[in-house]
Amino acid sequence: MTQSRERSGAGRPGSGRDTAADGDAGAGAGARPVPAPPAFAPDSLVLNRKLPLWYQVSQSLRASILGRPQDASARLPTEEQLAAHYGVSVLTMRQALKELEAEGLISRHRRRGTFIEPRARRVSPVRLLGSVDAIVAQQSGEATTILGHGPMAVPGDLAEFFPECAEVTCYRRLRRDGESDEPTNWAENAVRPDIAARIDVADLERWPMTKVLRDVVGVRISRITDTVEARLADPVTAELLQVPLLSPILHYTGVTYDAEGRAVDVARIRYRGDRFSFSVTVEAH
Protein backbone atom coordinates (compact mmCIF):
# COMPACT_ATOMS: atom_id res chain seq x y z
CA MET A 1 0.00 0.00 0.00
CA THR A 2 1.39 3.38 -0.97
CA GLN A 3 1.40 5.91 1.84
CA SER A 4 1.56 9.63 1.27
CA ARG A 5 4.47 11.47 2.83
CA GLU A 6 2.69 14.79 2.63
CA ARG A 7 2.18 16.47 5.97
CA SER A 8 0.23 19.58 6.75
CA GLY A 9 2.01 22.19 8.85
CA ALA A 10 -1.12 24.30 8.87
CA GLY A 11 -3.51 21.87 10.59
CA ARG A 12 -7.08 22.76 9.69
CA PRO A 13 -7.52 25.41 6.98
CA GLY A 14 -7.81 28.89 8.35
CA SER A 15 -6.66 27.84 11.81
CA GLY A 16 -3.57 30.04 11.69
CA ARG A 17 -1.57 27.37 13.44
CA ASP A 18 1.97 26.47 12.49
CA THR A 19 3.63 23.40 13.99
CA ALA A 20 7.08 24.91 14.29
CA ALA A 21 5.75 28.19 15.60
CA ASP A 22 3.63 26.44 18.20
CA GLY A 23 6.67 24.62 19.43
CA ASP A 24 8.76 27.80 19.80
CA ALA A 25 6.34 30.58 20.65
CA GLY A 26 6.61 31.63 24.28
CA ALA A 27 8.72 28.57 25.07
CA GLY A 28 12.07 28.35 26.74
CA ALA A 29 15.17 26.87 25.19
CA GLY A 30 14.35 23.44 26.55
CA ALA A 31 10.78 23.27 25.21
CA ARG A 32 9.92 20.27 23.07
CA PRO A 33 8.47 20.94 19.60
CA VAL A 34 4.85 19.87 19.06
CA PRO A 35 4.90 16.73 16.85
CA ALA A 36 3.01 16.87 13.59
CA PRO A 37 0.06 14.46 13.29
CA PRO A 38 0.73 11.30 11.26
CA ALA A 39 -0.01 11.69 7.55
CA PHE A 40 -3.34 10.40 6.30
CA ALA A 41 -2.81 7.03 4.59
CA PRO A 42 -5.68 5.66 2.44
CA ASP A 43 -6.31 1.93 2.25
CA SER A 44 -5.31 -0.09 -0.79
CA LEU A 45 -7.91 -0.99 -3.42
CA VAL A 46 -8.22 -3.71 -6.06
CA LEU A 47 -10.25 -2.17 -8.88
CA ASN A 48 -13.13 -3.98 -10.56
CA ARG A 49 -13.19 -2.86 -14.19
CA LYS A 50 -16.89 -3.75 -14.47
CA LEU A 51 -17.85 -0.95 -12.05
CA PRO A 52 -17.32 2.82 -12.35
CA LEU A 53 -13.78 3.57 -11.19
CA TRP A 54 -14.69 6.89 -9.58
CA TYR A 55 -17.33 5.17 -7.48
CA GLN A 56 -14.97 2.46 -6.24
CA VAL A 57 -12.30 5.01 -5.39
CA SER A 58 -14.77 7.29 -3.60
CA GLN A 59 -16.09 4.41 -1.47
CA SER A 60 -12.61 3.14 -0.62
CA LEU A 61 -11.47 6.64 0.32
CA ARG A 62 -14.68 7.16 2.31
CA ALA A 63 -13.93 4.02 4.35
CA SER A 64 -10.37 5.23 4.97
CA ILE A 65 -11.62 8.63 6.11
CA LEU A 66 -14.25 7.24 8.47
CA GLY A 67 -11.92 4.57 9.84
CA ARG A 68 -8.81 6.72 10.24
CA PRO A 69 -6.99 7.01 13.59
CA GLN A 70 -8.16 9.97 15.65
CA ASP A 71 -4.72 11.56 15.62
CA ALA A 72 -4.27 11.30 11.84
CA SER A 73 -3.82 14.46 9.81
CA ALA A 74 -7.03 16.04 8.52
CA ARG A 75 -5.31 16.93 5.26
CA LEU A 76 -5.53 14.52 2.33
CA PRO A 77 -2.73 13.87 -0.14
CA THR A 78 -2.90 15.80 -3.41
CA GLU A 79 -5.10 14.70 -6.33
CA GLU A 80 -2.02 13.47 -8.15
CA GLN A 81 -0.78 11.45 -5.17
CA LEU A 82 -4.21 9.88 -4.61
CA ALA A 83 -4.58 9.08 -8.31
CA ALA A 84 -1.18 7.34 -8.30
CA HIS A 85 -2.10 5.45 -5.11
CA TYR A 86 -5.32 4.07 -6.59
CA GLY A 87 -3.96 3.62 -10.12
CA VAL A 88 -6.53 5.89 -11.80
CA SER A 89 -6.41 9.12 -13.78
CA VAL A 90 -6.49 12.52 -12.11
CA LEU A 91 -9.89 13.14 -13.74
CA THR A 92 -11.28 9.96 -12.14
CA MET A 93 -9.79 10.96 -8.80
CA ARG A 94 -11.30 14.42 -9.11
CA GLN A 95 -14.74 12.93 -9.72
CA ALA A 96 -14.37 10.69 -6.66
CA LEU A 97 -13.38 13.66 -4.50
CA LYS A 98 -16.34 15.63 -5.84
CA GLU A 99 -18.64 12.85 -4.61
CA LEU A 100 -17.16 12.98 -1.10
CA GLU A 101 -17.34 16.77 -1.08
CA ALA A 102 -21.04 16.63 -2.00
CA GLU A 103 -21.56 14.18 0.87
CA GLY A 104 -19.95 16.62 3.30
CA LEU A 105 -16.98 14.43 4.21
CA ILE A 106 -14.29 16.71 2.80
CA SER A 107 -13.77 20.36 1.88
CA ARG A 108 -11.47 21.61 -0.87
CA HIS A 109 -9.53 24.86 -0.68
CA ARG A 110 -7.57 26.30 -3.55
CA ARG A 111 -3.84 26.52 -2.82
CA ARG A 112 -4.42 24.94 0.62
CA GLY A 113 -5.51 21.43 -0.25
CA THR A 114 -8.29 19.01 0.63
CA PHE A 115 -9.32 18.50 4.24
CA ILE A 116 -11.52 16.05 6.12
CA GLU A 117 -14.56 17.77 7.58
CA PRO A 118 -14.82 17.31 11.37
CA ARG A 119 -18.55 16.46 11.08
CA ALA A 120 -20.14 14.31 8.39
CA ARG A 121 -23.71 14.60 7.18
CA ARG A 122 -26.10 13.02 9.69
CA VAL A 123 -28.28 11.22 7.14
CA SER A 124 -26.18 8.57 5.37
CA PRO A 125 -27.27 6.72 2.23
CA VAL A 126 -27.22 2.93 2.10
CA ARG A 127 -25.79 2.49 -1.40
CA LEU A 128 -25.61 -0.79 -3.28
CA LEU A 129 -23.47 -1.03 -6.41
CA GLY A 130 -21.70 -4.37 -6.09
CA SER A 131 -18.47 -3.11 -4.53
CA VAL A 132 -17.01 -4.77 -1.43
CA ASP A 133 -15.35 -1.46 -0.58
CA ALA A 134 -18.77 0.20 -0.68
CA ILE A 135 -19.95 -2.22 2.00
CA VAL A 136 -16.85 -1.51 4.10
CA ALA A 137 -17.39 2.23 3.68
CA GLN A 138 -21.03 1.99 4.72
CA GLN A 139 -20.10 0.24 7.96
CA SER A 140 -17.06 2.36 8.88
CA GLY A 141 -16.61 5.41 11.01
CA GLU A 142 -18.81 4.61 14.00
CA ALA A 143 -18.01 3.50 17.53
CA THR A 144 -18.76 -0.20 17.91
CA THR A 145 -19.72 -2.09 21.06
CA ILE A 146 -19.70 -5.89 21.10
CA LEU A 147 -22.99 -6.98 22.67
CA GLY A 148 -22.08 -10.66 22.67
CA HIS A 149 -20.77 -13.55 20.60
CA GLY A 150 -20.80 -17.32 20.67
CA PRO A 151 -22.01 -20.50 18.94
CA MET A 152 -25.67 -21.16 18.25
CA ALA A 153 -27.75 -23.58 16.19
CA VAL A 154 -28.27 -22.42 12.62
CA PRO A 155 -31.53 -20.39 12.60
CA GLY A 156 -34.20 -21.83 10.34
CA ASP A 157 -34.23 -18.79 8.06
CA LEU A 158 -30.47 -19.14 7.51
CA ALA A 159 -30.37 -22.90 6.92
CA GLU A 160 -30.20 -22.44 3.13
CA PHE A 161 -26.90 -20.55 3.50
CA PHE A 162 -25.20 -23.09 5.80
CA PRO A 163 -26.51 -26.48 4.61
CA GLU A 164 -23.57 -28.46 5.97
CA CYS A 165 -23.27 -26.66 9.32
CA ALA A 166 -25.03 -27.69 12.54
CA GLU A 167 -24.18 -24.35 14.16
CA VAL A 168 -22.71 -20.94 13.40
CA THR A 169 -20.97 -18.31 15.50
CA CYS A 170 -23.13 -15.26 16.13
CA TYR A 171 -21.70 -11.76 16.72
CA ARG A 172 -23.99 -8.97 17.97
CA ARG A 173 -22.77 -5.39 17.73
CA LEU A 174 -24.17 -1.92 18.40
CA ARG A 175 -22.84 1.06 16.48
CA ARG A 176 -23.01 4.64 17.73
CA ASP A 177 -22.29 8.00 16.16
CA GLY A 178 -18.70 8.77 17.09
CA GLU A 179 -19.53 12.35 18.00
CA SER A 180 -23.01 12.37 19.52
CA ASP A 181 -22.83 8.81 20.96
CA GLU A 182 -26.33 8.26 19.55
CA PRO A 183 -27.07 4.65 18.51
CA THR A 184 -27.41 4.37 14.72
CA ASN A 185 -27.68 0.65 13.94
CA TRP A 186 -27.14 -2.79 15.39
CA ALA A 187 -25.96 -5.91 13.63
CA GLU A 188 -26.06 -9.67 13.94
CA ASN A 189 -23.51 -11.68 11.96
CA ALA A 190 -23.80 -15.44 11.54
CA VAL A 191 -20.36 -16.77 10.55
CA ARG A 192 -19.17 -20.26 9.60
CA PRO A 193 -17.42 -21.84 12.63
CA ASP A 194 -14.15 -22.52 10.78
CA ILE A 195 -13.96 -18.86 9.77
CA ALA A 196 -15.06 -17.58 13.18
CA ALA A 197 -12.23 -19.51 14.83
CA ARG A 198 -9.78 -17.14 13.09
CA ILE A 199 -11.56 -13.90 14.11
CA ASP A 200 -10.22 -11.78 16.97
CA VAL A 201 -13.28 -10.13 18.55
CA ALA A 202 -11.20 -7.04 19.35
CA ASP A 203 -10.84 -6.42 15.60
CA LEU A 204 -14.63 -6.09 15.32
CA GLU A 205 -14.49 -3.10 17.65
CA ARG A 206 -12.16 -1.38 15.17
CA TRP A 207 -13.34 -2.53 11.74
CA PRO A 208 -16.48 -3.80 9.97
CA MET A 209 -16.93 -7.56 9.65
CA THR A 210 -16.37 -7.42 5.88
CA LYS A 211 -12.97 -5.79 6.32
CA VAL A 212 -11.98 -8.27 9.05
CA LEU A 213 -12.96 -11.23 6.86
CA ARG A 214 -11.14 -9.93 3.81
CA ASP A 215 -8.10 -8.10 5.16
CA VAL A 216 -7.41 -9.84 8.50
CA VAL A 217 -8.70 -13.40 8.19
CA GLY A 218 -7.83 -13.55 4.48
CA VAL A 219 -11.17 -14.75 3.06
CA ARG A 220 -11.24 -14.39 -0.73
CA ILE A 221 -14.62 -12.71 -1.11
CA SER A 222 -16.24 -13.41 -4.46
CA ARG A 223 -19.49 -11.51 -3.98
CA ILE A 224 -21.95 -10.05 -1.47
CA THR A 225 -25.69 -10.16 -2.11
CA ASP A 226 -27.69 -7.38 -0.45
CA THR A 227 -31.33 -6.91 0.45
CA VAL A 228 -32.75 -3.77 2.05
CA GLU A 229 -36.35 -3.56 3.18
CA ALA A 230 -38.53 -1.37 5.38
CA ARG A 231 -39.61 -2.91 8.67
CA LEU A 232 -41.00 -1.88 12.05
CA ALA A 233 -38.80 -1.83 15.13
CA ASP A 234 -39.28 -4.86 17.34
CA PRO A 235 -38.77 -4.55 21.13
CA VAL A 236 -35.04 -5.42 21.00
CA THR A 237 -34.35 -3.00 18.14
CA ALA A 238 -36.41 -0.24 19.75
CA GLU A 239 -34.46 -0.56 23.00
CA LEU A 240 -31.01 -0.73 21.39
CA LEU A 241 -31.57 2.10 18.90
CA GLN A 242 -33.60 4.22 21.33
CA VAL A 243 -36.57 4.60 18.98
CA PRO A 244 -40.30 4.07 19.59
CA LEU A 245 -41.62 0.53 19.28
CA LEU A 246 -42.92 -0.18 15.75
CA SER A 247 -41.20 2.91 14.32
CA PRO A 248 -39.75 2.53 10.76
CA ILE A 249 -36.27 1.04 10.35
CA LEU A 250 -34.17 -0.11 7.39
CA HIS A 251 -33.41 -3.83 7.60
CA TYR A 252 -30.31 -4.86 5.65
CA THR A 253 -29.34 -8.46 4.91
CA GLY A 254 -25.94 -9.14 3.34
CA VAL A 255 -24.66 -12.60 2.43
CA THR A 256 -20.91 -12.86 1.86
CA TYR A 257 -19.58 -15.68 -0.33
CA ASP A 258 -16.00 -16.90 -0.65
CA ALA A 259 -14.16 -17.93 -3.82
CA GLU A 260 -15.56 -21.48 -3.51
CA GLY A 261 -19.12 -20.14 -3.51
CA ARG A 262 -19.77 -20.90 0.17
CA ALA A 263 -21.67 -18.44 2.34
CA VAL A 264 -19.21 -17.44 5.06
CA ASP A 265 -21.19 -14.65 6.74
CA VAL A 266 -24.81 -13.52 6.85
CA ALA A 267 -25.19 -10.01 8.26
CA ARG A 268 -28.51 -8.61 9.42
CA ILE A 269 -28.31 -4.92 10.27
CA ARG A 270 -31.09 -2.69 11.57
CA TYR A 271 -30.62 0.98 10.70
CA ARG A 272 -32.53 3.82 12.31
CA GLY A 273 -35.01 5.13 9.75
CA ASP A 274 -34.34 8.75 10.73
CA ARG A 275 -30.61 8.43 10.14
CA PHE A 276 -30.34 6.54 6.86
CA SER A 277 -31.81 6.61 3.37
CA PHE A 278 -31.69 3.96 0.64
CA SER A 279 -30.00 4.69 -2.69
CA VAL A 280 -29.23 2.52 -5.72
CA THR A 281 -27.24 3.58 -8.78
CA VAL A 282 -27.89 1.79 -12.08
CA GLU A 283 -25.26 2.25 -14.79
CA ALA A 284 -26.30 2.13 -18.46
CA HIS A 285 -23.06 0.44 -19.54
PDB file of C-alpha atoms in Angstrom, residues 100-243:
ATOM      1  CA  LEU A 100     -17.157  12.977  -1.104  1.00  0.00           C
ATOM      2  CA  GLU A 101     -17.339  16.765  -1.076  1.00  0.00           C
ATOM      3  CA  ALA A 102     -21.045  16.628  -1.996  1.00  0.00           C
ATOM      4  CA  GLU A 103     -21.563  14.178   0.870  1.00  0.00           C
ATOM      5  CA  GLY A 104     -19.948  16.623   3.296  1.00  0.00           C
ATOM      6  CA  LEU A 105     -16.980  14.433   4.215  1.00  0.00           C
ATOM      7  CA  ILE A 106     -14.286  16.713   2.797  1.00  0.00           C
ATOM      8  CA  SER A 107     -13.775  20.361   1.877  1.00  0.00           C
ATOM      9  CA  ARG A 108     -11.469  21.610  -0.871  1.00  0.00           C
ATOM     10  CA  HIS A 109      -9.534  24.862  -0.679  1.00  0.00           C
ATOM     11  CA  ARG A 110      -7.571  26.302  -3.550  1.00  0.00           C
ATOM     12  CA  ARG A 111      -3.845  26.516  -2.818  1.00  0.00           C
ATOM     13  CA  ARG A 112      -4.417  24.941   0.616  1.00  0.00           C
ATOM     14  CA  GLY A 113      -5.512  21.429  -0.248  1.00  0.00           C
ATOM     15  CA  THR A 114      -8.286  19.012   0.629  1.00  0.00           C
ATOM     16  CA  PHE A 115      -9.319  18.502   4.243  1.00  0.00           C
ATOM     17  CA  ILE A 116     -11.518  16.048   6.117  1.00  0.00           C
ATOM     18  CA  GLU A 117     -14.562  17.768   7.583  1.00  0.00           C
ATOM     19  CA  PRO A 118     -14.820  17.308  11.366  1.00  0.00           C
ATOM     20  CA  ARG A 119     -18.547  16.458  11.078  1.00  0.00           C
ATOM     21  CA  ALA A 120     -20.139  14.314   8.390  1.00  0.00           C
ATOM     22  CA  ARG A 121     -23.706  14.602   7.180  1.00  0.00           C
ATOM     23  CA  ARG A 122     -26.097  13.021   9.688  1.00  0.00           C
ATOM     24  CA  VAL A 123     -28.280  11.216   7.137  1.00  0.00           C
ATOM     25  CA  SER A 124     -26.179   8.571   5.370  1.00  0.00           C
ATOM     26  CA  PRO A 125     -27.269   6.724   2.228  1.00  0.00           C
ATOM     27  CA  VAL A 126     -27.223   2.930   2.095  1.00  0.00           C
ATOM     28  CA  ARG A 127     -25.795   2.493  -1.402  1.00  0.00           C
ATOM     29  CA  LEU A 128     -25.610  -0.788  -3.280  1.00  0.00           C
ATOM     30  CA  LEU A 129     -23.472  -1.033  -6.415  1.00  0.00           C
ATOM     31  CA  GLY A 130     -21.704  -4.365  -6.090  1.00  0.00           C
ATOM     32  CA  SER A 131     -18.471  -3.110  -4.533  1.00  0.00           C
ATOM     33  CA  VAL A 132     -17.010  -4.771  -1.435  1.00  0.00           C
ATOM     34  CA  ASP A 133     -15.347  -1.457  -0.579  1.00  0.00           C
ATOM     35  CA  ALA A 134     -18.770   0.202  -0.683  1.00  0.00           C
ATOM     36  CA  ILE A 135     -19.950  -2.221   2.002  1.00  0.00           C
ATOM     37  CA  VAL A 136     -16.848  -1.513   4.098  1.00  0.00           C
ATOM     38  CA  ALA A 137     -17.393   2.232   3.683  1.00  0.00           C
ATOM     39  CA  GLN A 138     -21.026   1.989   4.721  1.00  0.00           C
ATOM     40  CA  GLN A 139     -20.098   0.236   7.963  1.00  0.00           C
ATOM     41  CA  SER A 140     -17.064   2.355   8.875  1.00  0.00           C
ATOM     42  CA  GLY A 141     -16.607   5.406  11.015  1.00  0.00           C
ATOM     43  CA  GLU A 142     -18.809   4.609  13.999  1.00  0.00           C
ATOM     44  CA  ALA A 143     -18.006   3.500  17.533  1.00  0.00           C
ATOM     45  CA  THR A 144     -18.760  -0.204  17.912  1.00  0.00           C
ATOM     46  CA  THR A 145     -19.722  -2.092  21.064  1.00  0.00           C
ATOM     47  CA  ILE A 146     -19.705  -5.890  21.103  1.00  0.00           C
ATOM     48  CA  LEU A 147     -22.992  -6.979  22.670  1.00  0.00           C
ATOM     49  CA  GLY A 148     -22.077 -10.662  22.671  1.00  0.00           C
ATOM     50  CA  HIS A 149     -20.766 -13.547  20.600  1.00  0.00           C
ATOM     51  CA  GLY A 150     -20.799 -17.319  20.669  1.00  0.00           C
ATOM     52  CA  PRO A 151     -22.008 -20.495  18.943  1.00  0.00           C
ATOM     53  CA  MET A 152     -25.672 -21.163  18.249  1.00  0.00           C
ATOM     54  CA  ALA A 153     -27.749 -23.583  16.189  1.00  0.00           C
ATOM     55  CA  VAL A 154     -28.269 -22.425  12.625  1.00  0.00           C
ATOM     56  CA  PRO A 155     -31.526 -20.393  12.600  1.00  0.00           C
ATOM     57  CA  GLY A 156     -34.204 -21.827  10.344  1.00  0.00           C
ATOM     58  CA  ASP A 157     -34.233 -18.791   8.060  1.00  0.00           C
ATOM     59  CA  LEU A 158     -30.469 -19.137   7.509  1.00  0.00           C
ATOM     60  CA  ALA A 159     -30.367 -22.902   6.917  1.00  0.00           C
ATOM     61  CA  GLU A 160     -30.200 -22.439   3.129  1.00  0.00           C
ATOM     62  CA  PHE A 161     -26.901 -20.549   3.497  1.00  0.00           C
ATOM     63  CA  PHE A 162     -25.202 -23.086   5.801  1.00  0.00           C
ATOM     64  CA  PRO A 163     -26.514 -26.476   4.610  1.00  0.00           C
ATOM     65  CA  GLU A 164     -23.570 -28.465   5.965  1.00  0.00           C
ATOM     66  CA  CYS A 165     -23.270 -26.656   9.318  1.00  0.00           C
ATOM     67  CA  ALA A 166     -25.030 -27.687  12.535  1.00  0.00           C
ATOM     68  CA  GLU A 167     -24.177 -24.349  14.160  1.00  0.00           C
ATOM     69  CA  VAL A 168     -22.710 -20.937  13.399  1.00  0.00           C
ATOM     70  CA  THR A 169     -20.972 -18.307  15.500  1.00  0.00           C
ATOM     71  CA  CYS A 170     -23.129 -15.262  16.127  1.00  0.00           C
ATOM     72  CA  TYR A 171     -21.704 -11.759  16.717  1.00  0.00           C
ATOM     73  CA  ARG A 172     -23.993  -8.970  17.972  1.00  0.00           C
ATOM     74  CA  ARG A 173     -22.771  -5.392  17.726  1.00  0.00           C
ATOM     75  CA  LEU A 174     -24.171  -1.924  18.401  1.00  0.00           C
ATOM     76  CA  ARG A 175     -22.839   1.061  16.479  1.00  0.00           C
ATOM     77  CA  ARG A 176     -23.014   4.641  17.734  1.00  0.00           C
ATOM     78  CA  ASP A 177     -22.291   8.002  16.162  1.00  0.00           C
ATOM     79  CA  GLY A 178     -18.696   8.768  17.088  1.00  0.00           C
ATOM     80  CA  GLU A 179     -19.528  12.351  17.995  1.00  0.00           C
ATOM     81  CA  SER A 180     -23.007  12.372  19.521  1.00  0.00           C
ATOM     82  CA  ASP A 181     -22.833   8.814  20.958  1.00  0.00           C
ATOM     83  CA  GLU A 182     -26.329   8.261  19.554  1.00  0.00           C
ATOM     84  CA  PRO A 183     -27.066   4.649  18.510  1.00  0.00           C
ATOM     85  CA  THR A 184     -27.413   4.370  14.719  1.00  0.00           C
ATOM     86  CA  ASN A 185     -27.684   0.648  13.940  1.00  0.00           C
ATOM     87  CA  TRP A 186     -27.144  -2.786  15.391  1.00  0.00           C
ATOM     88  CA  ALA A 187     -25.961  -5.907  13.627  1.00  0.00           C
ATOM     89  CA  GLU A 188     -26.064  -9.668  13.937  1.00  0.00           C
ATOM     90  CA  ASN A 189     -23.505 -11.677  11.962  1.00  0.00           C
ATOM     91  CA  ALA A 190     -23.800 -15.445  11.539  1.00  0.00           C
ATOM     92  CA  VAL A 191     -20.363 -16.768  10.551  1.00  0.00           C
ATOM     93  CA  ARG A 192     -19.170 -20.259   9.596  1.00  0.00           C
ATOM     94  CA  PRO A 193     -17.415 -21.841  12.632  1.00  0.00           C
ATOM     95  CA  ASP A 194     -14.152 -22.525  10.777  1.00  0.00           C
ATOM     96  CA  ILE A 195     -13.956 -18.864   9.767  1.00  0.00           C
ATOM     97  CA  ALA A 196     -15.062 -17.576  13.183  1.00  0.00           C
ATOM     98  CA  ALA A 197     -12.229 -19.514  14.829  1.00  0.00           C
ATOM     99  CA  ARG A 198      -9.784 -17.139  13.095  1.00  0.00           C
ATOM    100  CA  ILE A 199     -11.559 -13.899  14.113  1.00  0.00           C
ATOM    101  CA  ASP A 200     -10.224 -11.776  16.969  1.00  0.00           C
ATOM    102  CA  VAL A 201     -13.279 -10.132  18.550  1.00  0.00           C
ATOM    103  CA  ALA A 202     -11.199  -7.036  19.348  1.00  0.00           C
ATOM    104  CA  ASP A 203     -10.844  -6.422  15.601  1.00  0.00           C
ATOM    105  CA  LEU A 204     -14.630  -6.088  15.322  1.00  0.00           C
ATOM    106  CA  GLU A 205     -14.495  -3.097  17.648  1.00  0.00           C
ATOM    107  CA  ARG A 206     -12.164  -1.383  15.175  1.00  0.00           C
ATOM    108  CA  TRP A 207     -13.344  -2.530  11.741  1.00  0.00           C
ATOM    109  CA  PRO A 208     -16.479  -3.798   9.966  1.00  0.00           C
ATOM    110  CA  MET A 209     -16.925  -7.564   9.652  1.00  0.00           C
ATOM    111  CA  THR A 210     -16.375  -7.419   5.878  1.00  0.00           C
ATOM    112  CA  LYS A 211     -12.972  -5.791   6.324  1.00  0.00           C
ATOM    113  CA  VAL A 212     -11.981  -8.273   9.046  1.00  0.00           C
ATOM    114  CA  LEU A 213     -12.963 -11.233   6.863  1.00  0.00           C
ATOM    115  CA  ARG A 214     -11.141  -9.932   3.806  1.00  0.00           C
ATOM    116  CA  ASP A 215      -8.097  -8.103   5.163  1.00  0.00           C
ATOM    117  CA  VAL A 216      -7.411  -9.839   8.504  1.00  0.00           C
ATOM    118  CA  VAL A 217      -8.699 -13.400   8.187  1.00  0.00           C
ATOM    119  CA  GLY A 218      -7.831 -13.553   4.477  1.00  0.00           C
ATOM    120  CA  VAL A 219     -11.165 -14.750   3.058  1.00  0.00           C
ATOM    121  CA  ARG A 220     -11.237 -14.386  -0.726  1.00  0.00           C
ATOM    122  CA  ILE A 221     -14.619 -12.711  -1.108  1.00  0.00           C
ATOM    123  CA  SER A 222     -16.238 -13.406  -4.461  1.00  0.00           C
ATOM    124  CA  ARG A 223     -19.494 -11.507  -3.978  1.00  0.00           C
ATOM    125  CA  ILE A 224     -21.948 -10.054  -1.474  1.00  0.00           C
ATOM    126  CA  THR A 225     -25.691 -10.160  -2.106  1.00  0.00           C
ATOM    127  CA  ASP A 226     -27.690  -7.382  -0.454  1.00  0.00           C
ATOM    128  CA  THR A 227     -31.330  -6.914   0.447  1.00  0.00           C
ATOM    129  CA  VAL A 228     -32.749  -3.774   2.046  1.00  0.00           C
ATOM    130  CA  GLU A 229     -36.350  -3.558   3.181  1.00  0.00           C
ATOM    131  CA  ALA A 230     -38.527  -1.372   5.381  1.00  0.00           C
ATOM    132  CA  ARG A 231     -39.611  -2.915   8.668  1.00  0.00           C
ATOM    133  CA  LEU A 232     -40.998  -1.882  12.046  1.00  0.00           C
ATOM    134  CA  ALA A 233     -38.805  -1.827  15.130  1.00  0.00           C
ATOM    135  CA  ASP A 234     -39.282  -4.863  17.340  1.00  0.00           C
ATOM    136  CA  PRO A 235     -38.772  -4.554  21.126  1.00  0.00           C
ATOM    137  CA  VAL A 236     -35.040  -5.419  21.004  1.00  0.00           C
ATOM    138  CA  THR A 237     -34.347  -3.003  18.143  1.00  0.00           C
ATOM    139  CA  ALA A 238     -36.411  -0.236  19.747  1.00  0.00           C
ATOM    140  CA  GLU A 239     -34.462  -0.555  22.995  1.00  0.00           C
ATOM    141  CA  LEU A 240     -31.011  -0.732  21.389  1.00  0.00           C
ATOM    142  CA  LEU A 241     -31.572   2.099  18.896  1.00  0.00           C
ATOM    143  CA  GLN A 242     -33.596   4.218  21.333  1.00  0.00           C
ATOM    144  CA  VAL A 243     -36.565   4.595  18.980  1.00  0.00           C
TER     145      VAL A 243
END
